[in-house]
Amino acid sequence: MADTIVAEPISEEQTVRVDLGARSYDIEIGRGLMQAAGSQIAAVLPGSRLAVVADETVAGLHLETFTDSLSAAGLDYTVLTVPAGESTKCFSQFERLCDEVLDARLERGDAVVALGGGVVGDLTGFVASAVRRGMAFVQVPTTLLAQVDSSVGGKTGINARHGKNLIGAFYQPALVLADTAVLDTLPLRDFRAGYAEVAKYGLLGDAEFFAWLEQNWQAVFAGGPERDEAVARSCQAKADIVAADEFEAGKRALLNLGHTFGHALEAAVSYETTRLVHGEGVSIGMMLAHEFSQRLGLISDETVSRVHKHLTDVGLPVRIQEIPGQLPKADTFMDIIAQDKKVSRGALTFVLTRGIGEAFVEKGVDPAVVSDFLKEKLEA
Amino acid sequence: MADTIVAEPISEEQTVRVDLGARSYDIEIGRGLMQAAGSQIAAVLPGSRLAVVADETVAGLHLETFTDSLSAAGLDYTVLTVPAGESTKCFSQFERLCDEVLDARLERGDAVVALGGGVVGDLTGFVASAVRRGMAFVQVPTTLLAQVDSSVGGKTGINARHGKNLIGAFYQPALVLADTAVLDTLPLRDFRAGYAEVAKYGLLGDAEFFAWLEQNWQAVFAGGPERDEAVARSCQAKADIVAADEFEAGKRALLNLGHTFGHALEAAVSYETTRLVHGEGVSIGMMLAHEFSQRLGLISDETVSRVHKHLTDVGLPVRIQEIPGQLPKADTFMDIIAQDKKVSRGALTFVLTRGIGEAFVEKGVDPAVVSDFLKEKLEA
């Protein structure tokens, strides 16, 4: 990526503990961690045999390094590959992987490893939760989005005919290994999209972190120690929220800052990633959530401008109109929002904010006000 | 069934609490409970909409009574039917039901209800665990086996190419309603098979209960208050064990008394229920577990005779030779036992006993000793 700052090949490791009682686990973060993955896994799951699930793209880039480290640690493993892309999160791949993990004769104490981005992590986690009613599970996320979001918190799942992530389990890994050096191989667009979730942690609950990001985002992109720091602080932020609300009964909804609008935008383009990827939807969605909060008199113009400046500085989209191609009308967006799984008994729930780092969940938002706001934004 | 004792149409309800912290729930037991199911469900899950899953056989017998009670309680519901039989516990029915629950537009707080035996309960529970990563779940077991075993403890799942119950989740219901009057419609063979699990609770940990069963089993079969008592004590026994070991890390293995041999017998006849149903396999398996314990010098001939007498009194099979048709040789049984999911890292684990009500888990059983024992039993 950016080549003005040259990152060290191997950095000191940081550990974030996700505190969930008997289901607690560590997230290890650092450059070059992949080379030591085998010994890390062997330390947590001594004697386990592994089924490693990777998509074809990630397998081409990182599988050899990863499996070399497994062999070096004396771990026995089987590799299972799946096609790259969102359509892999389906019932038929779920069934196929369950059968293949059983083919490999893994026992209950053995482990299923997800090596890849969110798609592989979500699918593999659900497989791990279901085979023998629960195998050990290890996440080795290879995208920024997966490192700071999908591999923390235990949400696993596949997509259904009715929508994304509608079938799955809350299932915690035994270990997460986030090698920040592998992010050097990510396309810039994907890095940026993951960064939207990093910025989200500042915006929802940590003004100081957001200010730090405003100062240090270039180094985060470049791969310096600031990248490790940003990943670790993001994981810690999510871990704290998940520890308070593992099964999404309350506070965890804060993590949806920008996501109600964001999901609606993704659905509106039929999840065509050439037009919009998840993190871009979140970026536009966070901007809309701040503008909507400002409309409700909750925050100032200055706060809105500050969010706008940072997201555009890093190259993220902030306006619906930045999405290429035709978009539906406000009524269609409202239908999509009403179907969103975060809707509870007909009322609209949004994450709003009272300032940088001061997001809150509002369950009684009037649909008419949202509709008017969206109409205006679509015509802007 | 037996008509020497005439049972009252509606009995006083008994409640067994399954104590699992935030996942605790009640099992309600009594004659005629089905007629009050709607109000019971509404009390635990106020305002929930329901998807009721039943197989075609149970739907013909009990669906109208059940849905009438839902309507009377003002509950909104959708009925989803599946074919009767073990082959319904498969990936394709799992996918179909997940989609249909979503079709019904149930939200996360809404409930999926299993009305039926173990097949419907296991499949439906896994669906409930997976849709939206966890819907509320209610069990209305209509067989004795389901009332005393599969609907207590949260094991849900489907079968895989590699074996039974290999894919699933530990997922607790919000409520279990066991109407002991519906057992009057069970074929005697199925009632007996369920009774094998009732006797198991006495044999594994409660000598006093086993002695009570020796005295009262006729009334249990006839449907008197003794039936409610037997179901309640069985549920309590399982609930106590599950509360101590929800995720089957230790003590819960006691519930497998008779099951390692029993599963091997079921597998040996390719799960052909015309030859052997699960409870019959458990009955023969329990007899073998006692004979094997006696062989190891753990129990006396008298104890073995007492178990033999009670199981034969109620009409359950106790010898491998009672299974109709050709059976495999001891080597094949040993292969099946070695593949059993209760095998840990190659060592053979068996539930053995030191007397009536004194079962224990032995992890280091020598396969050669088991093999010799089985050879002798097959030649006997």
CSV table of C-alpha atoms in Angstrom, one decimal, chain A residues 47-48 91 94-95 98-99 102-103 105 107-110 126 129-133 155-156 160-162 165-170 247-248 339 341 343-346, chain B residues 47-48 91 94-95 98-99 102-103 105 107-110 126 129-133 155-156 160-162 165-170 247-248 339 341 343-346:
chain,number,residue,atom,x,y,z
A,47,GLY,CA,-2.7,-32.3,20.6
A,48,SER,CA,-5.6,-31.1,18.4
A,91,PHE,CA,-26.6,-24.1,3.0
A,94,PHE,CA,-22.3,-25.6,5.1
A,95,GLU,CA,-23.4,-29.2,4.5
A,98,CYS,CA,-19.7,-30.4,7.9
A,99,ASP,CA,-19.4,-33.7,5.9
A,102,LEU,CA,-16.4,-35.6,9.6
A,103,ASP,CA,-14.6,-37.2,6.7
A,105,ARG,CA,-12.4,-38.0,11.4
A,107,GLU,CA,-13.1,-35.6,17.3
A,108,ARG,CA,-14.9,-33.1,19.5
A,109,GLY,CA,-11.7,-31.7,21.0
A,110,ASP,CA,-10.1,-31.2,17.6
A,126,PHE,CA,-21.1,-22.0,12.0
A,129,SER,CA,-20.5,-24.8,16.1
A,130,ALA,CA,-22.6,-27.5,14.5
A,131,VAL,CA,-20.2,-30.5,13.9
A,132,ARG,CA,-20.5,-32.8,16.9
A,133,ARG,CA,-22.5,-29.9,18.5
A,155,LYS,CA,-21.4,-14.2,15.4
A,156,THR,CA,-21.2,-17.0,12.8
A,160,ALA,CA,-30.7,-17.5,3.5
A,161,ARG,CA,-33.1,-16.8,0.6
A,162,HIS,CA,-34.6,-14.1,2.8
A,165,ASN,CA,-26.6,-13.9,8.1
A,166,LEU,CA,-30.1,-15.1,9.0
A,167,ILE,CA,-29.0,-18.7,9.8
A,168,GLY,CA,-26.1,-19.3,12.3
A,169,ALA,CA,-25.0,-19.4,15.9
A,170,PHE,CA,-23.3,-17.4,18.6
A,247,PHE,CA,-26.3,-12.6,22.8
A,248,GLU,CA,-27.2,-9.1,21.5
A,339,GLN,CA,-37.5,-6.0,7.1
A,341,LYS,CA,-33.6,-8.1,11.5
A,343,VAL,CA,-36.4,-4.2,13.8
A,344,SER,CA,-38.2,-5.3,16.9
A,345,ARG,CA,-42.0,-5.7,16.8
A,346,GLY,CA,-42.6,-3.1,14.2
B,47,GLY,CA,-46.8,-11.8,22.6
B,48,SER,CA,-44.8,-14.3,20.7
B,91,PHE,CA,-29.8,-31.2,6.0
B,94,PHE,CA,-33.2,-28.3,8.1
B,95,GLU,CA,-32.8,-25.8,5.2
B,98,CYS,CA,-35.2,-22.5,8.3
B,99,ASP,CA,-36.5,-20.9,5.1
B,102,LEU,CA,-38.3,-16.9,7.9
B,103,ASP,CA,-41.2,-17.0,5.3
B,105,ARG,CA,-41.7,-13.5,9.2
B,107,GLU,CA,-38.7,-12.2,14.7
B,108,ARG,CA,-36.0,-13.1,17.2
B,109,GLY,CA,-38.3,-13.1,20.2
B,110,ASP,CA,-40.9,-15.3,18.4
B,126,PHE,CA,-31.6,-27.1,15.7
B,129,SER,CA,-31.0,-22.5,17.4
B,130,ALA,CA,-30.0,-21.4,14.0
B,131,VAL,CA,-32.6,-19.0,12.6
B,132,ARG,CA,-31.6,-15.5,13.5
B,133,ARG,CA,-28.9,-17.2,15.6
B,155,LYS,CA,-29.2,-31.6,22.6
B,156,THR,CA,-30.6,-30.8,19.1
B,160,ALA,CA,-25.0,-36.8,8.7
B,161,ARG,CA,-23.7,-39.2,6.1
B,162,HIS,CA,-21.2,-40.3,8.8
B,165,ASN,CA,-26.8,-36.6,15.5
B,166,LEU,CA,-23.4,-35.5,14.3
B,167,ILE,CA,-24.6,-32.0,13.3
B,168,GLY,CA,-26.4,-29.8,15.8
B,169,ALA,CA,-26.3,-27.5,18.7
B,170,PHE,CA,-26.7,-27.4,22.5
B,247,PHE,CA,-22.0,-29.2,27.4
B,248,GLU,CA,-21.1,-32.9,28.1
B,339,GLN,CA,-16.1,-44.8,15.5
B,341,LYS,CA,-18.5,-40.1,19.0
B,343,VAL,CA,-14.6,-42.3,21.9
B,344,SER,CA,-11.9,-39.9,23.0
B,345,ARG,CA,-8.5,-40.0,21.4
B,346,GLY,CA,-8.6,-43.8,20.7
